[in-house]
PDB file of C-alpha atoms and ligand atoms in Angstrom:
ATOM      1  CA  MET A   1      -3.851 181.914  89.764  1.00 41.00           C
ATOM      2  CA  GLY A   2      -4.661 178.023  89.184  1.00 39.00           C
ATOM      3  CA  ARG A   3      -7.335 176.866  87.014  1.00 36.00           C
ATOM      4  CA  ALA A   4      -8.192 174.049  90.235  1.00 39.00           C
ATOM      5  CA  GLY A   5     -12.182 174.175  90.132  1.00 37.00           C
ATOM      6  CA  SER A   6     -13.037 176.756  87.574  1.00 36.00           C
ATOM      7  CA  ALA A   7     -14.867 175.273  84.745  1.00 38.00           C
ATOM      8  CA  VAL A   8     -16.405 178.305  83.232  1.00 39.00           C
ATOM      9  CA  ALA A   9     -12.477 180.529  83.626  1.00 40.00           C
ATOM     10  CA  SER A  10     -12.710 181.076  80.032  1.00 44.00           C
ATOM     11  CA  PRO A  11     -15.445 180.384  77.693  1.00 47.00           C
ATOM     12  CA  GLY A  12     -14.970 178.788  75.095  1.00 50.00           C
ATOM     13  CA  ARG A  13     -11.119 177.942  75.719  1.00 55.00           C
ATOM     14  CA  ARG A  14     -10.700 174.453  78.213  1.00 61.00           C
ATOM     15  CA  GLU A  15      -8.124 171.983  78.110  1.00 64.00           C
ATOM     16  CA  ALA A  16      -9.869 169.617  75.687  1.00 74.00           C
ATOM     17  CA  ALA A  17      -8.382 166.130  75.399  1.00 80.00           C
ATOM     18  CA  PRO A  18     -10.649 163.178  73.641  1.00 82.00           C
ATOM     19  CA  PRO A  19     -11.907 161.031  76.362  1.00 83.00           C
ATOM     20  CA  GLY A  20     -10.460 158.615  78.418  1.00 88.00           C
ATOM     21  CA  TYR A  21      -6.988 160.083  77.801  1.00 95.00           C
ATOM     22  CA  GLU A  22      -4.551 159.491  80.317  1.00 96.00           C
ATOM     23  CA  ARG A  23      -2.560 162.601  82.023  1.00 96.00           C
ATOM     24  CA  LEU A  24       1.417 162.597  82.456  1.00 96.00           C
ATOM     25  CA  ASP A  25       2.492 165.148  84.568  1.00 95.00           C
ATOM     26  CA  ALA A  26       5.888 167.440  83.946  1.00 96.00           C
ATOM     27  CA  GLU A  27       6.926 170.657  83.177  1.00 95.00           C
ATOM     28  CA  VAL A  28       4.885 170.152  79.894  1.00 97.00           C
ATOM     29  CA  PRO A  29       2.064 167.716  80.783  1.00 97.00           C
ATOM     30  CA  VAL A  30       1.244 165.276  78.340  1.00 97.00           C
ATOM     31  CA  LEU A  31      -2.240 164.314  77.772  1.00 97.00           C
ATOM     32  CA  TYR A  32      -1.864 160.488  75.974  1.00 97.00           C
ATOM     33  CA  ALA A  33      -4.362 157.993  74.873  1.00 96.00           C
ATOM     34  CA  LEU A  34      -4.080 154.950  76.933  1.00 94.00           C
ATOM     35  CA  ARG A  35      -2.591 152.734  74.513  1.00 96.00           C
ATOM     36  CA  LEU A  36       0.414 155.203  73.695  1.00 97.00           C
ATOM     37  CA  ALA A  37       1.950 155.358  77.407  1.00 97.00           C
ATOM     38  CA  GLY A  38       5.126 154.145  76.234  1.00 97.00           C
ATOM     39  CA  LYS A  39       5.381 156.824  73.400  1.00 98.00           C
ATOM     40  CA  ALA A  40       3.885 159.334  76.177  1.00 98.00           C
ATOM     41  CA  THR A  41       7.214 158.754  78.505  1.00 98.00           C
ATOM     42  CA  GLU A  42       9.319 159.001  75.419  1.00 98.00           C
ATOM     43  CA  VAL A  43       7.469 162.614  73.985  1.00 98.00           C
ATOM     44  CA  ARG A  44       7.494 163.778  77.767  1.00 98.00           C
ATOM     45  CA  GLY A  45      11.440 163.455  78.029  1.00 98.00           C
ATOM     46  CA  TYR A  46      11.910 165.149  74.725  1.00 98.00           C
ATOM     47  CA  LEU A  47       9.513 168.012  75.892  1.00 98.00           C
ATOM     48  CA  ALA A  48      11.534 168.316  79.188  1.00 97.00           C
ATOM     49  CA  GLN A  49      14.950 168.854  77.930  1.00 97.00           C
ATOM     50  CA  GLY A  50      13.731 171.307  75.019  1.00 98.00           C
ATOM     51  CA  TYR A  51      11.481 172.996  77.602  1.00 98.00           C
ATOM     52  CA  ARG A  52      14.592 173.854  80.179  1.00 97.00           C
ATOM     53  CA  ALA A  53      16.723 174.121  77.048  1.00 98.00           C
ATOM     54  CA  LEU A  54      15.116 176.817  75.471  1.00 98.00           C
ATOM     55  CA  GLY A  55      13.960 178.473  78.774  1.00 97.00           C
ATOM     56  CA  ARG A  56      17.911 178.822  79.346  1.00 97.00           C
ATOM     57  CA  ILE A  57      19.149 179.719  75.798  1.00 98.00           C
ATOM     58  CA  LEU A  58      16.268 182.618  75.442  1.00 97.00           C
ATOM     59  CA  SER A  59      16.517 184.019  78.616  1.00 96.00           C
ATOM     60  CA  VAL A  60      12.326 183.721  79.095  1.00 95.00           C
ATOM     61  CA  GLU A  61      10.082 181.853  81.632  1.00 93.00           C
ATOM     62  CA  PRO A  62       8.572 179.128  79.479  1.00 94.00           C
ATOM     63  CA  PRO A  63       5.441 179.588  78.425  1.00 95.00           C
ATOM     64  CA  GLY A  64       2.429 177.512  79.974  1.00 96.00           C
ATOM     65  CA  ILE A  65       1.530 175.059  77.790  1.00 97.00           C
ATOM     66  CA  VAL A  66       0.567 171.285  77.683  1.00 97.00           C
ATOM     67  CA  ALA A  67       0.942 168.504  74.979  1.00 97.00           C
ATOM     68  CA  TYR A  68      -1.538 166.279  73.529  1.00 97.00           C
ATOM     69  CA  LEU A  69      -0.159 162.858  72.282  1.00 97.00           C
ATOM     70  CA  VAL A  70      -3.120 162.141  69.494  1.00 97.00           C
ATOM     71  CA  ALA A  71      -4.149 158.590  68.926  1.00 97.00           C
ATOM     72  CA  GLY A  72      -4.909 158.301  64.840  1.00 96.00           C
ATOM     73  CA  GLU A  73      -8.564 157.485  65.495  1.00 95.00           C
ATOM     74  CA  ASP A  74      -8.950 160.505  67.688  1.00 95.00           C
ATOM     75  CA  TRP A  75      -7.363 162.988  65.303  1.00 94.00           C
ATOM     76  CA  THR A  76     -10.217 164.832  64.257  1.00 92.00           C
ATOM     77  CA  ASP A  77     -11.326 165.331  67.651  1.00 91.00           C
ATOM     78  CA  ALA A  78      -7.726 166.671  68.436  1.00 93.00           C
ATOM     79  CA  PRO A  79      -8.117 170.658  69.402  1.00 92.00           C
ATOM     80  CA  ARG A  80      -7.117 172.787  66.422  1.00 92.00           C
ATOM     81  CA  ASP A  81      -7.596 176.715  65.520  1.00 92.00           C
ATOM     82  CA  ASN A  82      -9.795 175.926  62.457  1.00 89.00           C
ATOM     83  CA  ALA A  83     -12.882 173.940  62.179  1.00 86.00           C
ATOM     84  CA  ARG A  84     -11.522 171.518  59.489  1.00 87.00           C
ATOM     85  CA  PRO A  85      -9.098 168.691  61.243  1.00 82.00           C
ATOM     86  CA  TYR A  86      -5.403 168.942  59.646  1.00 86.00           C
ATOM     87  CA  PRO A  87      -3.657 166.374  57.467  1.00 89.00           C
ATOM     88  CA  PRO A  88      -3.258 163.454  60.167  1.00 92.00           C
ATOM     89  CA  GLY A  89       0.606 162.951  61.153  1.00 95.00           C
ATOM     90  CA  LEU A  90       1.466 166.675  61.501  1.00 94.00           C
ATOM     91  CA  PRO A  91       2.175 168.191  64.468  1.00 96.00           C
ATOM     92  CA  TYR A  92       1.214 171.831  65.458  1.00 96.00           C
ATOM     93  CA  PHE A  93       1.028 174.093  67.814  1.00 95.00           C
ATOM     94  CA  THR A  94      -2.771 176.151  69.210  1.00 95.00           C
ATOM     95  CA  ARG A  95      -3.791 178.360  71.199  1.00 93.00           C
ATOM     96  CA  SER A  96      -7.293 177.363  70.804  1.00 93.00           C
ATOM     97  CA  VAL A  97      -7.273 175.821  74.243  1.00 93.00           C
ATOM     98  CA  GLU A  98      -6.288 176.690  77.814  1.00 93.00           C
ATOM     99  CA  PRO A  99      -3.260 176.552  78.340  1.00 94.00           C
ATOM    100  CA  PRO A 100      -2.334 176.425  74.537  1.00 95.00           C
ATOM    101  CA  ALA A 101      -1.197 173.010  73.230  1.00 96.00           C
ATOM    102  CA  LEU A 102       1.425 171.169  71.343  1.00 97.00           C
ATOM    103  CA  VAL A 103      -0.642 168.649  69.420  1.00 97.00           C
ATOM    104  CA  LEU A 104       1.525 165.717  68.785  1.00 97.00           C
ATOM    105  CA  PRO A 105       0.420 162.519  66.484  1.00 97.00           C
ATOM    106  CA  GLU A 106       0.579 159.022  67.214  1.00 97.00           C
ATOM    107  CA  GLU A 107       2.998 158.519  64.356  1.00 97.00           C
ATOM    108  CA  LEU A 108       4.683 161.713  62.327  1.00 97.00           C
ATOM    109  CA  SER A 109       3.237 161.487  58.779  1.00 96.00           C
ATOM    110  CA  SER A 110       6.078 159.426  56.276  1.00 95.00           C
ATOM    111  CA  VAL A 111       6.635 163.593  54.931  1.00 95.00           C
ATOM    112  CA  PHE A 112       8.801 164.102  57.763  1.00 96.00           C
ATOM    113  CA  ARG A 113      12.630 163.026  56.120  1.00 95.00           C
ATOM    114  CA  PRO A 114      14.515 162.223  57.009  1.00 96.00           C
ATOM    115  CA  ARG A 115      14.083 159.660  59.566  1.00 96.00           C
ATOM    116  CA  SER A 116      16.350 159.053  61.851  1.00 96.00           C
ATOM    117  CA  ALA A 117      16.655 158.904  65.682  1.00 95.00           C
ATOM    118  CA  ALA A 118      16.754 162.758  65.433  1.00 97.00           C
ATOM    119  CA  THR A 119      13.507 163.096  63.413  1.00 98.00           C
ATOM    120  CA  LEU A 120      10.927 163.118  66.244  1.00 98.00           C
ATOM    121  CA  PRO A 121      12.748 165.203  68.865  1.00 98.00           C
ATOM    122  CA  LEU A 122      13.817 167.698  66.397  1.00 98.00           C
ATOM    123  CA  THR A 123       9.894 168.108  65.431  1.00 98.00           C
ATOM    124  CA  VAL A 124       9.019 167.980  68.878  1.00 98.00           C
ATOM    125  CA  TRP A 125      11.295 170.884  69.552  1.00 98.00           C
ATOM    126  CA  HIS A 126      10.144 173.055  66.642  1.00 98.00           C
ATOM    127  CA  GLU A 127       6.416 172.976  67.900  1.00 98.00           C
ATOM    128  CA  LEU A 128       7.717 173.881  71.158  1.00 98.00           C
ATOM    129  CA  ALA A 129       9.714 176.868  70.297  1.00 98.00           C
ATOM    130  CA  HIS A 130       7.008 177.932  68.222  1.00 97.00           C
ATOM    131  CA  ALA A 131       4.967 177.847  71.176  1.00 97.00           C
ATOM    132  CA  PHE A 132       7.965 179.854  73.053  1.00 98.00           C
ATOM    133  CA  LEU A 133       7.805 182.470  70.259  1.00 97.00           C
ATOM    134  CA  LEU A 134       3.913 182.899  70.539  1.00 95.00           C
ATOM    135  CA  GLY A 135       3.806 183.143  74.614  1.00 94.00           C
ATOM    136  CA  ARG A 136       4.096 187.065  73.310  1.00 94.00           C
ATOM    137  CA  GLU A 137       2.949 188.959  70.486  1.00 93.00           C
ATOM    138  CA  VAL A 138       4.740 188.411  67.264  1.00 95.00           C
ATOM    139  CA  VAL A 139       3.964 190.195  63.890  1.00 96.00           C
ATOM    140  CA  ARG A 140       4.076 188.695  60.700  1.00 96.00           C
ATOM    141  CA  THR A 141       7.429 188.027  59.116  1.00 97.00           C
ATOM    142  CA  PRO A 142       8.332 185.989  55.739  1.00 96.00           C
ATOM    143  CA  ALA A 143       8.174 182.616  56.045  1.00 95.00           C
ATOM    144  CA  TRP A 144      11.721 181.707  55.738  1.00 96.00           C
ATOM    145  CA  LEU A 145      12.343 183.796  58.866  1.00 97.00           C
ATOM    146  CA  GLY A 146       9.259 182.391  60.944  1.00 97.00           C
ATOM    147  CA  GLU A 147      10.401 178.701  60.157  1.00 97.00           C
ATOM    148  CA  PHE A 148      14.129 179.579  60.497  1.00 98.00           C
ATOM    149  CA  VAL A 149      13.347 180.518  64.003  1.00 98.00           C
ATOM    150  CA  PRO A 150      11.893 177.309  65.124  1.00 98.00           C
ATOM    151  CA  GLN A 151      14.462 174.904  63.254  1.00 98.00           C
ATOM    152  CA  ALA A 152      17.324 176.631  64.165  1.00 98.00           C
ATOM    153  CA  ALA A 153      16.339 176.498  68.096  1.00 98.00           C
ATOM    154  CA  SER A 154      15.895 172.321  67.499  1.00 98.00           C
ATOM    155  CA  ALA A 155      19.148 172.102  66.390  1.00 98.00           C
ATOM    156  CA  ALA A 156      20.365 174.189  69.377  1.00 98.00           C
ATOM    157  CA  VAL A 157      18.494 171.845  71.772  1.00 98.00           C
ATOM    158  CA  ALA A 158      19.787 168.876  69.890  1.00 98.00           C
ATOM    159  CA  ARG A 159      23.692 170.338  70.694  1.00 97.00           C
ATOM    160  CA  ARG A 160      22.504 171.061  74.581  1.00 97.00           C
ATOM    161  CA  ALA A 161      21.117 167.339  74.646  1.00 96.00           C
ATOM    162  CA  GLY A 162      24.006 165.864  72.777  1.00 95.00           C
ATOM    163  CA  LEU A 163      22.019 164.439  70.101  1.00 94.00           C
ATOM    164  CA  PRO A 164      24.225 164.228  66.831  1.00 89.00           C
ATOM    165  CA  LEU A 165      22.720 165.576  64.148  1.00 96.00           C
ATOM    166  CA  GLU A 166      25.681 164.933  61.910  1.00 95.00           C
ATOM    167  CA  GLU A 167      24.173 161.731  60.133  1.00 95.00           C
ATOM    168  CA  HIS A 168      21.023 163.279  59.785  1.00 97.00           C
ATOM    169  CA  LEU A 169      22.235 166.678  58.496  1.00 97.00           C
ATOM    170  CA  SER A 170      23.832 164.506  55.549  1.00 97.00           C
ATOM    171  CA  ARG A 171      21.037 162.693  54.401  1.00 96.00           C
ATOM    172  CA  ILE A 172      18.992 166.668  53.681  1.00 96.00           C
ATOM    173  CA  GLU A 173      18.660 166.447  49.760  1.00 90.00           C
ATOM    174  CA  ARG A 174      20.313 169.993  48.702  1.00 87.00           C
ATOM    175  CA  GLU A 175      19.983 170.034  45.205  1.00 84.00           C
ATOM    176  CA  LEU A 176      16.152 171.369  44.496  1.00 85.00           C
ATOM    177  CA  GLY A 177      14.226 173.640  42.478  1.00 87.00           C
ATOM    178  CA  PHE A 178      13.760 176.512  45.088  1.00 90.00           C
ATOM    179  CA  THR A 179      15.925 178.491  48.017  1.00 93.00           C
ATOM    180  CA  VAL A 180      14.386 179.359  51.216  1.00 94.00           C
ATOM    181  CA  ARG A 181      13.888 182.499  49.715  1.00 92.00           C
ATOM    182  CA  SER A 182      12.346 181.512  46.226  1.00 90.00           C
ATOM    183  CA  PHE A 183      10.091 178.969  48.137  1.00 90.00           C
ATOM    184  CA  SER A 184       6.368 180.050  47.705  1.00 80.00           C
ATOM    185  CA  GLY A 185       3.101 178.539  48.476  1.00 71.00           C
ATOM    186  CA  PRO A 186       0.616 176.788  47.760  1.00 73.00           C
ATOM    187  CA  ALA A 187       3.215 174.014  47.935  1.00 80.00           C
ATOM    188  CA  GLY A 188       3.093 169.945  48.444  1.00 87.00           C
ATOM    189  CA  ALA A 189       4.153 168.700  51.791  1.00 88.00           C
ATOM    190  CA  GLY A 190       7.112 166.936  50.317  1.00 90.00           C
ATOM    191  CA  ASP A 191       8.428 170.554  49.260  1.00 92.00           C
ATOM    192  CA  GLN A 192       7.341 171.738  52.574  1.00 92.00           C
ATOM    193  CA  MET A 193       9.772 169.687  54.157  1.00 94.00           C
ATOM    194  CA  SER A 194      12.287 170.185  51.837  1.00 94.00           C
ATOM    195  CA  PHE A 195      12.077 174.185  52.577  1.00 95.00           C
ATOM    196  CA  GLN A 196      12.187 173.049  56.152  1.00 96.00           C
ATOM    197  CA  ASN A 197      15.331 171.039  55.392  1.00 97.00           C
ATOM    198  CA  LEU A 198      17.248 173.902  53.956  1.00 96.00           C
ATOM    199  CA  LEU A 199      16.312 176.233  57.161  1.00 97.00           C
ATOM    200  CA  LEU A 200      17.425 173.307  59.372  1.00 98.00           C
ATOM    201  CA  LEU A 201      20.627 173.263  57.452  1.00 97.00           C
ATOM    202  CA  ILE A 202      21.433 177.270  57.865  1.00 97.00           C
ATOM    203  CA  GLY A 203      20.527 176.801  61.653  1.00 98.00           C
ATOM    204  CA  ALA A 204      22.639 174.092  62.081  1.00 98.00           C
ATOM    205  CA  ALA A 205      25.514 176.094  60.266  1.00 98.00           C
ATOM    206  CA  ALA A 206      24.359 179.355  61.889  1.00 98.00           C
ATOM    207  CA  LEU A 207      25.223 177.626  65.574  1.00 98.00           C
ATOM    208  CA  GLU A 208      28.359 176.450  64.205  1.00 97.00           C
ATOM    209  CA  GLU A 209      29.673 180.028  63.102  1.00 98.00           C
ATOM    210  CA  PHE A 210      27.718 182.112  66.035  1.00 98.00           C
ATOM    211  CA  GLY A 211      26.928 179.842  69.020  1.00 98.00           C
ATOM    212  CA  GLU A 212      23.832 179.429  70.301  1.00 98.00           C
ATOM    213  CA  ASP A 213      23.503 183.576  71.845  1.00 98.00           C
ATOM    214  CA  PHE A 214      21.897 184.624  68.477  1.00 98.00           C
ATOM    215  CA  LEU A 215      18.242 182.657  69.259  1.00 98.00           C
ATOM    216  CA  ARG A 216      18.029 184.784  72.019  1.00 98.00           C
ATOM    217  CA  ARG A 217      18.584 188.082  70.415  1.00 98.00           C
ATOM    218  CA  ILE A 218      16.129 186.992  67.397  1.00 98.00           C
ATOM    219  CA  PHE A 219      13.328 185.744  69.563  1.00 98.00           C
ATOM    220  CA  HIS A 220      13.533 189.317  71.721  1.00 97.00           C
ATOM    221  CA  ALA A 221      13.873 191.271  68.454  1.00 98.00           C
ATOM    222  CA  LEU A 222      10.808 189.699  66.905  1.00 98.00           C
ATOM    223  CA  TRP A 223       8.964 190.429  70.237  1.00 97.00           C
ATOM    224  CA  GLU A 224      10.122 194.231  69.927  1.00 97.00           C
ATOM    225  CA  GLU A 225       9.024 194.640  66.266  1.00 97.00           C
ATOM    226  CA  ASP A 226       5.787 196.218  65.517  1.00 95.00           C
ATOM    227  CA  GLU A 227       5.453 196.517  61.784  1.00 96.00           C
ATOM    228  CA  ILE A 228       4.825 193.638  59.529  1.00 97.00           C
ATOM    229  CA  VAL A 229       8.915 192.094  59.061  1.00 97.00           C
ATOM    230  CA  ASP A 230       9.168 192.319  55.284  1.00 97.00           C
ATOM    231  CA  GLU A 231      12.420 190.849  53.207  1.00 95.00           C
ATOM    232  CA  GLU A 232      14.923 193.275  53.765  1.00 96.00           C
ATOM    233  CA  ARG A 233      14.057 193.658  57.435  1.00 98.00           C
ATOM    234  CA  ALA A 234      13.797 190.334  58.092  1.00 97.00           C
ATOM    235  CA  GLU A 235      17.371 189.745  56.538  1.00 97.00           C
ATOM    236  CA  GLU A 236      18.374 192.911  58.480  1.00 98.00           C
ATOM    237  CA  LEU A 237      17.016 191.054  61.879  1.00 98.00           C
ATOM    238  CA  LEU A 238      18.545 188.194  61.566  1.00 98.00           C
ATOM    239  CA  GLY A 239      21.872 189.375  60.723  1.00 98.00           C
ATOM    240  CA  ALA A 240      22.219 191.676  63.390  1.00 98.00           C
ATOM    241  CA  ALA A 241      21.286 188.774  65.720  1.00 98.00           C
ATOM    242  CA  LEU A 242      23.811 186.513  64.427  1.00 98.00           C
ATOM    243  CA  GLY A 243      26.558 189.080  65.327  1.00 98.00           C
ATOM    244  CA  PRO A 244      29.259 190.819  63.373  1.00 98.00           C
ATOM    245  CA  GLY A 245      29.694 189.453  59.840  1.00 98.00           C
ATOM    246  CA  GLY A 246      26.278 187.879  60.599  1.00 98.00           C
ATOM    247  CA  ARG A 247      24.408 189.403  57.484  1.00 97.00           C
ATOM    248  CA  GLU A 248      27.439 188.834  55.322  1.00 98.00           C
ATOM    249  CA  TRP A 249      27.310 185.358  56.112  1.00 98.00           C
ATOM    250  CA  LEU A 250      23.784 184.782  55.778  1.00 97.00           C
ATOM    251  CA  VAL A 251      23.444 185.899  52.357  1.00 96.00           C
ATOM    252  CA  SER A 252      26.494 184.006  51.085  1.00 96.00           C
ATOM    253  CA  ARG A 253      24.606 180.787  52.316  1.00 96.00           C
ATOM    254  CA  PRO A 254      23.440 178.697  49.254  1.00 93.00           C
ATOM    255  CA  GLU A 255      20.079 177.851  50.666  1.00 93.00           C
ATOM    256  CA  PHE A 256      19.392 181.739  50.801  1.00 94.00           C
ATOM    257  CA  GLN A 257      20.189 182.992  47.559  1.00 92.00           C
ATOM    258  CA  GLU A 258      17.056 184.628  45.354  1.00 88.00           C
ATOM    259  CA  GLU A 259      17.014 181.790  43.115  1.00 85.00           C
ATOM    260  CA  PRO A 260      19.140 177.833  43.327  1.00 84.00           C
ATOM    261  CA  LEU A 261      22.835 178.678  42.227  1.00 75.00           C
TER     262      LEU A 261
HETATM  263 ZN1  LIG B 301       6.645 175.735  62.048  1.00 71.21          ZN
END
């Protein structure tokens, strides 16, 4: 069913761009502040690449979603799950509106590191991967698995799009006081970014080692789980999804140790 002419289809959930936003049609339509027209076109391109690539990689019907490209002054009016506005400059995915939406800021927060030509597209593809995963019911998982999946997916889209990641990955700081498994909240934004970057390193390495098919397997495995996934089960699921030797490879990674080596 289309939504045309139905303003009351789903009480409390609606497409809710701030007033005066324009719409750029595409597989993932972009609602944007008028002065961000150029950026909207750029973002639409990343969304189209990611949407097609993830649909193919995961062998799923892509979810019906939109993206909001929100001007700084409108950030507090952007749709979100909680009453309080989120910190400026941090993109997120929300199901508080129909269709569900990726909310992208005019400028990424300075917390996003490293800064390269890959930073914005990887960030867009990360949120898009969350949207694909949340297109079906998913149980709770350890934070590292819940964020590894979109990080690896964004690296897989980059590979397909021919976006070289070497330079970006080479600038990631590896000597940290934690690993992806010893990392625990509440953490500052800088540590959150470091955590995400360690997961990106594992994701990119996994793609090199095993190819991209493990992504389809881990998405489907997560959709099939109906109990909360604990540490042990998370390692088992990802190890199995990677393929033969996957779990051994995973536990041998420096980023995956219980504590920093
Ligand atoms: Zn995420």
